[in-house]
XYZ file of C-alpha atoms in Angstrom:
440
model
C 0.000 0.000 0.000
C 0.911 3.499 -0.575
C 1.974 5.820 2.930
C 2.208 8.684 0.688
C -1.276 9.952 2.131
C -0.096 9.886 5.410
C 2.812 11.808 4.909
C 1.806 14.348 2.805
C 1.382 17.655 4.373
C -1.525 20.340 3.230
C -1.381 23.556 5.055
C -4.777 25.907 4.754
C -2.757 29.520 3.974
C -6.232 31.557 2.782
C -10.087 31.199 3.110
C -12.106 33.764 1.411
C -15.478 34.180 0.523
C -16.626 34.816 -3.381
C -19.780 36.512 -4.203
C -21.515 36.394 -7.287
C -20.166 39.291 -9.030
C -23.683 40.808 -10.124
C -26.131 40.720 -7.634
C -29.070 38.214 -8.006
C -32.178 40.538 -9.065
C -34.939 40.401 -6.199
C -37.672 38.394 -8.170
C -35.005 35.476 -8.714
C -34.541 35.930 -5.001
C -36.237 32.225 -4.027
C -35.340 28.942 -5.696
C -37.508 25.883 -5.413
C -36.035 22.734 -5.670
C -37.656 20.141 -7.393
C -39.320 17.280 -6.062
C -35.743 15.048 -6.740
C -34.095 17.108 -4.710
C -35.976 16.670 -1.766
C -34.396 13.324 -1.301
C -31.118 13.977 -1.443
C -29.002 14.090 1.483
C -27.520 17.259 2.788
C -23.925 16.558 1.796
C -21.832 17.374 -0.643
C -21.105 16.335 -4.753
C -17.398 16.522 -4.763
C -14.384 16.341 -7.497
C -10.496 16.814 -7.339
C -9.312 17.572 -10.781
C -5.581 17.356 -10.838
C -3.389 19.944 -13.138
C 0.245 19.206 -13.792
C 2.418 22.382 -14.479
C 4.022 22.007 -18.023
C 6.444 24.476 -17.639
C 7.252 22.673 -14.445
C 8.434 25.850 -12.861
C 7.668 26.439 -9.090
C 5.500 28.571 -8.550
C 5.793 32.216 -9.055
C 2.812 31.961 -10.815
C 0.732 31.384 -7.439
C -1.312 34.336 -6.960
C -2.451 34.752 -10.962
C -3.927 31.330 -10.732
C -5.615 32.303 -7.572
C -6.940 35.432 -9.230
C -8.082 34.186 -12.115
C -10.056 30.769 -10.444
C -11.966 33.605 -8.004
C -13.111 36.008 -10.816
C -14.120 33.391 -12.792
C -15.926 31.699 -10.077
C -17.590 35.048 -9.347
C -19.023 35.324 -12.611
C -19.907 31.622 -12.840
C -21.850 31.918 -9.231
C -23.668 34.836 -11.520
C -25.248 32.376 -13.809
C -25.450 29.899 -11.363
C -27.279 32.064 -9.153
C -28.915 29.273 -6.831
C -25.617 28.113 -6.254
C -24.811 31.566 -4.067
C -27.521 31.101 -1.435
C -28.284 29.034 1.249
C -30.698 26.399 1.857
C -34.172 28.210 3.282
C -36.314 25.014 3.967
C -36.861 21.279 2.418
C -38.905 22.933 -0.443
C -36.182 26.602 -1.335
C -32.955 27.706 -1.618
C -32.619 31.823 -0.749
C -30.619 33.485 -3.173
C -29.094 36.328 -1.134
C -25.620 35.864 -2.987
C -24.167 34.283 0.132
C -21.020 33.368 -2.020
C -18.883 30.484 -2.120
C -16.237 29.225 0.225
C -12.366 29.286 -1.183
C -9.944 27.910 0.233
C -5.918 28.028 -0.828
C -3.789 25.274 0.202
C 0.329 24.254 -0.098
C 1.055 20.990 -0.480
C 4.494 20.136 0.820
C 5.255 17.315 -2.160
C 5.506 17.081 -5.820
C 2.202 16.280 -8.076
C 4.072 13.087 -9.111
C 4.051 11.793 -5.882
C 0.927 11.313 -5.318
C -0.338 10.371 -8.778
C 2.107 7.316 -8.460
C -0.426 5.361 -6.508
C -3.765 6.982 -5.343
C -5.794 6.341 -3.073
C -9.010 7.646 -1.585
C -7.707 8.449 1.922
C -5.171 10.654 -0.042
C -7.447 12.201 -2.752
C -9.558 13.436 0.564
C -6.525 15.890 1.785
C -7.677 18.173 -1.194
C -10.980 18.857 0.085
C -11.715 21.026 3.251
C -11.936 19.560 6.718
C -15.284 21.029 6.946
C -16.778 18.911 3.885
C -15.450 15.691 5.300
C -16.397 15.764 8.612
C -20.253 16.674 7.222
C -20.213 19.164 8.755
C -20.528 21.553 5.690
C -19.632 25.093 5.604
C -23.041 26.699 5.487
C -22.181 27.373 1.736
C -23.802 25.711 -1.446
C -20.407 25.725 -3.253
C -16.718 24.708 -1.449
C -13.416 24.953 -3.712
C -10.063 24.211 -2.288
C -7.203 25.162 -4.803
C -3.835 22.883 -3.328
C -0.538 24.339 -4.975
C 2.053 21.617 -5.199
C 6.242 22.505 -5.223
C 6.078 21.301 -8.923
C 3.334 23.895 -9.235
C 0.878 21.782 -10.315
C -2.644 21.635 -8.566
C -5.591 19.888 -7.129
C -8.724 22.003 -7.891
C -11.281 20.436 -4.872
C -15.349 21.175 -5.713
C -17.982 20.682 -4.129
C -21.330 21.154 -4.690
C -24.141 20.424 -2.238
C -26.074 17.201 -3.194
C -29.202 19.045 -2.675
C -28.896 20.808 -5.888
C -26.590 19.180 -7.976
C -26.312 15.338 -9.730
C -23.219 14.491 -11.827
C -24.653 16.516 -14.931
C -25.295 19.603 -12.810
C -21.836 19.456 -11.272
C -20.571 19.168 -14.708
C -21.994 21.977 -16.267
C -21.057 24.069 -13.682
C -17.475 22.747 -13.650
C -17.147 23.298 -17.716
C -18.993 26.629 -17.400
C -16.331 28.255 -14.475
C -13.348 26.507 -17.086
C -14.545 28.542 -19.711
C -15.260 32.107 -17.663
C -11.657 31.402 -17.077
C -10.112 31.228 -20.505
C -12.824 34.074 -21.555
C -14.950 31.949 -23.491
C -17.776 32.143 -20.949
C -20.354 32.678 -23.542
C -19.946 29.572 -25.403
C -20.552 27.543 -22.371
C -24.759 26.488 -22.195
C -26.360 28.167 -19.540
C -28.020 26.401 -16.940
C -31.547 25.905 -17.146
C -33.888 26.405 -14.068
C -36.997 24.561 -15.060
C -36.938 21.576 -13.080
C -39.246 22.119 -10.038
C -42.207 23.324 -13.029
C -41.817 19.647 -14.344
C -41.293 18.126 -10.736
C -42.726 20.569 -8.183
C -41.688 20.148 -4.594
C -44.004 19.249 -1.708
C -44.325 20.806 1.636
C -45.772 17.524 2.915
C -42.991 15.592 1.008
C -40.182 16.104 3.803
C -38.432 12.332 3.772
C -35.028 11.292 5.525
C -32.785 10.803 1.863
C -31.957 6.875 1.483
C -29.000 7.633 1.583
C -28.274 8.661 5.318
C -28.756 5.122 5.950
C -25.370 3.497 4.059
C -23.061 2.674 6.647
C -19.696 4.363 6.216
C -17.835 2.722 8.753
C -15.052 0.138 8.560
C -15.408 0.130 5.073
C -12.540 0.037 2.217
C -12.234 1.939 -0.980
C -10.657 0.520 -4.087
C -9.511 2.138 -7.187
C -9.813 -0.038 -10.047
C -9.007 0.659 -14.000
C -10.290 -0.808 -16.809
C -8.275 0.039 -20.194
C -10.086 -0.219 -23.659
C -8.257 -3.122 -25.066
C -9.959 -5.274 -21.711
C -13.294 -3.396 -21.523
C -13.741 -4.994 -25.425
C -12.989 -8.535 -23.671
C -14.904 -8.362 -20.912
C -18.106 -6.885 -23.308
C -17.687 -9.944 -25.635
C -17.795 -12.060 -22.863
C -20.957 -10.456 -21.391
C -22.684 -10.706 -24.718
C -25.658 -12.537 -25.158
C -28.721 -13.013 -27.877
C -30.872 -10.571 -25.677
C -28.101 -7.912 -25.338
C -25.635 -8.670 -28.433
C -23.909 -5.339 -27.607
C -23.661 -4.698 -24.053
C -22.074 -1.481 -23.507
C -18.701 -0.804 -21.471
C -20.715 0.268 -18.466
C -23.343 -2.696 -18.389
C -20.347 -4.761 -18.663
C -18.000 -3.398 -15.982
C -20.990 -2.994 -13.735
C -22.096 -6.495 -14.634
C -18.339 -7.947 -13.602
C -18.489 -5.891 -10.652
C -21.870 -6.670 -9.095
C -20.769 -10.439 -10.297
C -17.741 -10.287 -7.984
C -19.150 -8.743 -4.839
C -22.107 -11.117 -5.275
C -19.555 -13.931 -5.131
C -17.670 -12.519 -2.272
C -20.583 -12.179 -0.137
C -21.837 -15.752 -0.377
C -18.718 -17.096 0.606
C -19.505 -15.768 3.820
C -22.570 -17.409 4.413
C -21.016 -21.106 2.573
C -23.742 -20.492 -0.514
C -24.670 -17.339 -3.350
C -27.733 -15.718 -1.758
C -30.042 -12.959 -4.379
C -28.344 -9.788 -4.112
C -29.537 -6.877 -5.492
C -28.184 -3.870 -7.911
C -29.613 -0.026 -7.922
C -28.527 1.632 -11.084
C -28.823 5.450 -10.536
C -29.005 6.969 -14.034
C -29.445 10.592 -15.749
C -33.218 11.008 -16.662
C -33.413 14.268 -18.643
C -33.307 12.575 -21.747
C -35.034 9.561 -20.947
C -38.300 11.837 -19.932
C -40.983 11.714 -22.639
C -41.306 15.138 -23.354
C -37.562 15.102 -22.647
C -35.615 17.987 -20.288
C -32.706 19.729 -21.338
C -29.931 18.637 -21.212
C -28.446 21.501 -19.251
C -31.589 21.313 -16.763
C -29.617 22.342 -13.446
C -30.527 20.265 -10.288
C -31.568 16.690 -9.146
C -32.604 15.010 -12.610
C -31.448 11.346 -11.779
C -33.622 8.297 -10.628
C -32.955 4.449 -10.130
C -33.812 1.229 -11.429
C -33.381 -2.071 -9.701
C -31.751 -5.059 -11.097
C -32.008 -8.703 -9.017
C -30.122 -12.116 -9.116
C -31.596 -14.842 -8.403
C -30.130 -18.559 -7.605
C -26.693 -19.445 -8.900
C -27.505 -19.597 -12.528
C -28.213 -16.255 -12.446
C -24.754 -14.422 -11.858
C -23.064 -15.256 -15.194
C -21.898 -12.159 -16.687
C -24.494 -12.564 -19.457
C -27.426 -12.648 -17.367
C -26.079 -9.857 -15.280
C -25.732 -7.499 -18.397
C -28.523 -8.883 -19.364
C -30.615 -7.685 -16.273
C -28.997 -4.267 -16.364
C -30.458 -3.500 -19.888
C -33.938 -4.848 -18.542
C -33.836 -2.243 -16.279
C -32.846 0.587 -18.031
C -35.394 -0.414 -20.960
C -38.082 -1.111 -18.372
C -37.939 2.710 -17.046
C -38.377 3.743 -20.207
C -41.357 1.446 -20.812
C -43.016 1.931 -17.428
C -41.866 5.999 -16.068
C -40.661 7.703 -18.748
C -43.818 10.145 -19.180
C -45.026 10.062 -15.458
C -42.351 12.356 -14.284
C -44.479 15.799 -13.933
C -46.932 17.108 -11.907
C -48.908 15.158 -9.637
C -48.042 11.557 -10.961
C -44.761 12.293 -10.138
C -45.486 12.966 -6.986
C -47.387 9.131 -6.578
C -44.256 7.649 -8.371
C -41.895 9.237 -6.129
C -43.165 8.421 -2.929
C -44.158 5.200 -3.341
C -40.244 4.304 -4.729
C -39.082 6.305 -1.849
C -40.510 3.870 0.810
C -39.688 1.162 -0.994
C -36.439 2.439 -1.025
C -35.986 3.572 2.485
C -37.304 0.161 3.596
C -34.521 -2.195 1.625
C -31.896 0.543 3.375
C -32.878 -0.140 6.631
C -33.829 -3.701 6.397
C -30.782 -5.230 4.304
C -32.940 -8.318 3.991
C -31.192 -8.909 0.643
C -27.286 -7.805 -0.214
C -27.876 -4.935 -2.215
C -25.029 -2.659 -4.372
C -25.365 0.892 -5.355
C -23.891 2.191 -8.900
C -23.467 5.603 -10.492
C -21.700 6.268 -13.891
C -20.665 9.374 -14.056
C -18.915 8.672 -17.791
C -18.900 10.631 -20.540
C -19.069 13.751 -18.640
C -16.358 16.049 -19.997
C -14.323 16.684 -16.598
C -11.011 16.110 -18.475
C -12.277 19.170 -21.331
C -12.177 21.159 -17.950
C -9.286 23.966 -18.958
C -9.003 27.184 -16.949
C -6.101 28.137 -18.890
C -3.403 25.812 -18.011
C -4.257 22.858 -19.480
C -6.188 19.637 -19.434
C -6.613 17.756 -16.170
C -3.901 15.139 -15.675
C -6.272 13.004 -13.868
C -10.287 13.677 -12.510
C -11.103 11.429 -9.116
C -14.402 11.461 -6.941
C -13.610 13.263 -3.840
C -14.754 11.572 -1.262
C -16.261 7.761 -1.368
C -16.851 6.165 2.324
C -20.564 4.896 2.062
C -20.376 0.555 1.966
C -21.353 -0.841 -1.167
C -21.521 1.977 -3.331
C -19.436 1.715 -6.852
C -18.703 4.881 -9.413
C -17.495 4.550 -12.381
C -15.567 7.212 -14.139
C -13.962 8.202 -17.876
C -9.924 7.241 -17.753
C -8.477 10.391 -19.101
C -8.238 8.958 -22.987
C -12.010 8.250 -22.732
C -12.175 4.754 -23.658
C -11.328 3.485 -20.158
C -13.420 3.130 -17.059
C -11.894 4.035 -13.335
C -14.276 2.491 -11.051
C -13.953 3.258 -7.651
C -15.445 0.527 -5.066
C -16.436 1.004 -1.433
C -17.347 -2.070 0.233
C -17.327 -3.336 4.173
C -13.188 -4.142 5.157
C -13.767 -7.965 5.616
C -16.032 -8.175 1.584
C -12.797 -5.733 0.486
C -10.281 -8.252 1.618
C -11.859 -11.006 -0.523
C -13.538 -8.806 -3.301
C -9.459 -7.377 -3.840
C -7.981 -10.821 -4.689
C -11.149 -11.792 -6.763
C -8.985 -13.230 -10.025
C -11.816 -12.955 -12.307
C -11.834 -9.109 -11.570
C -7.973 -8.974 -11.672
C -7.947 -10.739 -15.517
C -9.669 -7.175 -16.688
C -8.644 -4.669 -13.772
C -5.989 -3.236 -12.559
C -6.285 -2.416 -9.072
C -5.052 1.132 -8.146
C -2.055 1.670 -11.033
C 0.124 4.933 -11.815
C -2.124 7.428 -13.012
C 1.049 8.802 -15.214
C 1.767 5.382 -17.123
């Protein structure tokens, strides 16, 4: 294992506060969130995106960085406007241009040393304390810029959950890039129309799901999947119903297959285990959102094994295109007004009661591929390499874009005694590579 993480030393030198830099008019002064957002917990979306310096000169170049990430950021908060405020009550957000939280950071190492061999305890330095310890800041929006002596830098965001998904948190990402290499008009504006679609309910006020995932004693794991293995492991999870399963279905499919596995090893036989598949709805709605619909637009669809015969890769894949075909089928136009409403709450207990029962071994996915965190340039370059911030919660898997785009990172949290087994699993290790050098 790596020890870089623990000796690795990030000193705090500035916090500051950044405020939209044109005031929010008064009639967009209250934001309601949409009836998604109501069931997401009160913590944060975060990314580190990781710069190297290509002049690799140390850094005189400090304080220009630093003033070009907080005008940009001002402007962005601008467009962003809900972004600025502060959470009024389970239904609002109060836009009184509150700001964001920035914080500056030295980090007493070279970039290269810690993109030798990541790991999740280490990606976590380049977030604020505050964030981890859920404690939050009071602010919707949280960067922490982390100079290295190289001069390159770890750009920490984060977003709260309450108002961002993946797609929101990417927009706004790509939108403060291109404020900061004055192209800010070419990026697509956010658009606010989710809570007319989904309107919130004062009645609605649920504890999110997700509060109940046990963080500890678990173990994450960073595993990589390169192109020329994804193609393997897809023609091996091919089948007559799902000819061409895609590089998700079949990473997720050898991933649920292998934590399955490891879990009924335990127990001396394979017991049903189940698989939520969070996914992006705005263009799956029938009429379809935007795409650059800012908030909450994701749901879930369940996938479920059955006896043995059920966990070849095949049938796996095979049960993750049911699902996404069977929300098309079955949701796809009740997502508005007061149907939504009846759909939501009714998943919602159903939900909330396989949480707190755990009567069946269930595994939580998100994909947040194809979502263009490496275009993210703020006039220095490309990101070296993009990681989730923060991953503690026990069975919960994201997958994530490899820099060339053909690749998947997938980052697995699991309990410590299903880690110990899942990490020597030799099926996974004949198409993953657990936790290599980001710069080979």
């Amino acid at each position: 294992m790596n020890t870089v993480a623990m000796e690795i030393k990030v000193e705090i030198i500035k916090r500051e506060t950044i405020k939209p830099s044109t005031p929010t008019p008064h009639h967009l002064r209250c934001f309601d969130l949409c009836l998604i957002d109501q069931l997401q917990p009160e913590s944060y979306t975060s990314l580190v995106l990781f710069y190297s310096n290509s002049a690799d000169s140390p850094l005189p170049y400090e304080e220009r960085i630093s003033q070009r990430l907080k005008a940009s950021l001002a402007e962005t908060l601008t467009r962003f406007y809900p972004l600025a405020g502060k959470i009024k009550d389970h239904v609002s957000i109060e836009c009184n241009d509150d700001g964001a939280d920035y914080f500056e950071a030295r980090v007493y190492c070279r970039l290269s040393d810690i993109l030798e061999r990541p790991e999740q305890k280490m990606v976590r330095r380049f977030l604020p304390k505050e964030i981890l310890s859920r404690q939050g800041t009071g602010k919707l929006v949280v960067v922490q810029a982390s100079i290295f002596e190289c001069g390159g830098m770890a750009l920490g965001v984060c977003i709260s959950h309450r108002l961002a998904d993946a797609s929101t948190t990417s927009m706004f990402i790509h939108g403060w890039a291109c404020t900061a290499l004055g192209s800010g008009p070419e990026a697509v504006p956010p658009e606010f129309g989710a809570a007319s679609r989904l309107p919130p309910r004062r009645e609605f006020s649920p504890t999110p799901p997700a509060t109940h995932l046990v963080v500890e004693k678990s173990a994450t794991r960073r595993y990589v999947f390169d192109a020329s293995k994804i193609t393997a492991l897809k023609a091996k999870a091919a089948s007559a119903s799902v000819q061409k399963p895609t590089r998700v279905e079949a990473v997720s499919a050898l991933i649920w297959r292998c934590a399955t596995t490891v879990s009924g090893s335990k127990y001396g036989s394979l017991r049903p285990s189940k698989l939520i598949q969070m996914i992006n709805i705005r263009k799956r709605l029938v009429p379809p959102s935007p795409e650059n619909c800012f908030g909450n637009l994701v749901w879930s669809f369940e996938a479920q094994t059955g006896d043995c015969s059920d966990i070849e890769l095949h049938s796996l894949a095979g049960e993750l295109r049911k699902g996404i075909e069977g929300f098309t089928e079955n949701y796809a136009t009740k997502f508005q007004g007061d149907e939504a409403f009846s759909v939501v709450s009714k998943a919602y207990k159903e939900i909330d009661k396989l949480y707190t029962t755990e009567v069946i071994k269930f595994f939580c996915f998100s994909s947040w591929c194809r979502f263009p965190f490496y275009e993210a340039d703020f006039g220095w370059g490309k990101p070296t390499w993009v990681s989730m911030g923060n991953m503690e919660s026990k069975n919960v898997i994201v997958l994530m874009d490899t820099r060339d785009g053909s690749g998947i990172e997938a980052w697995v949290c699991l309990s410590e005694e299903d880690m110990a087994l899942f990490e020597r699993d030799s099926e996974l290790l004949e198409f993953a590579s657990l936790n290599p050098s980001v710069q080979n």
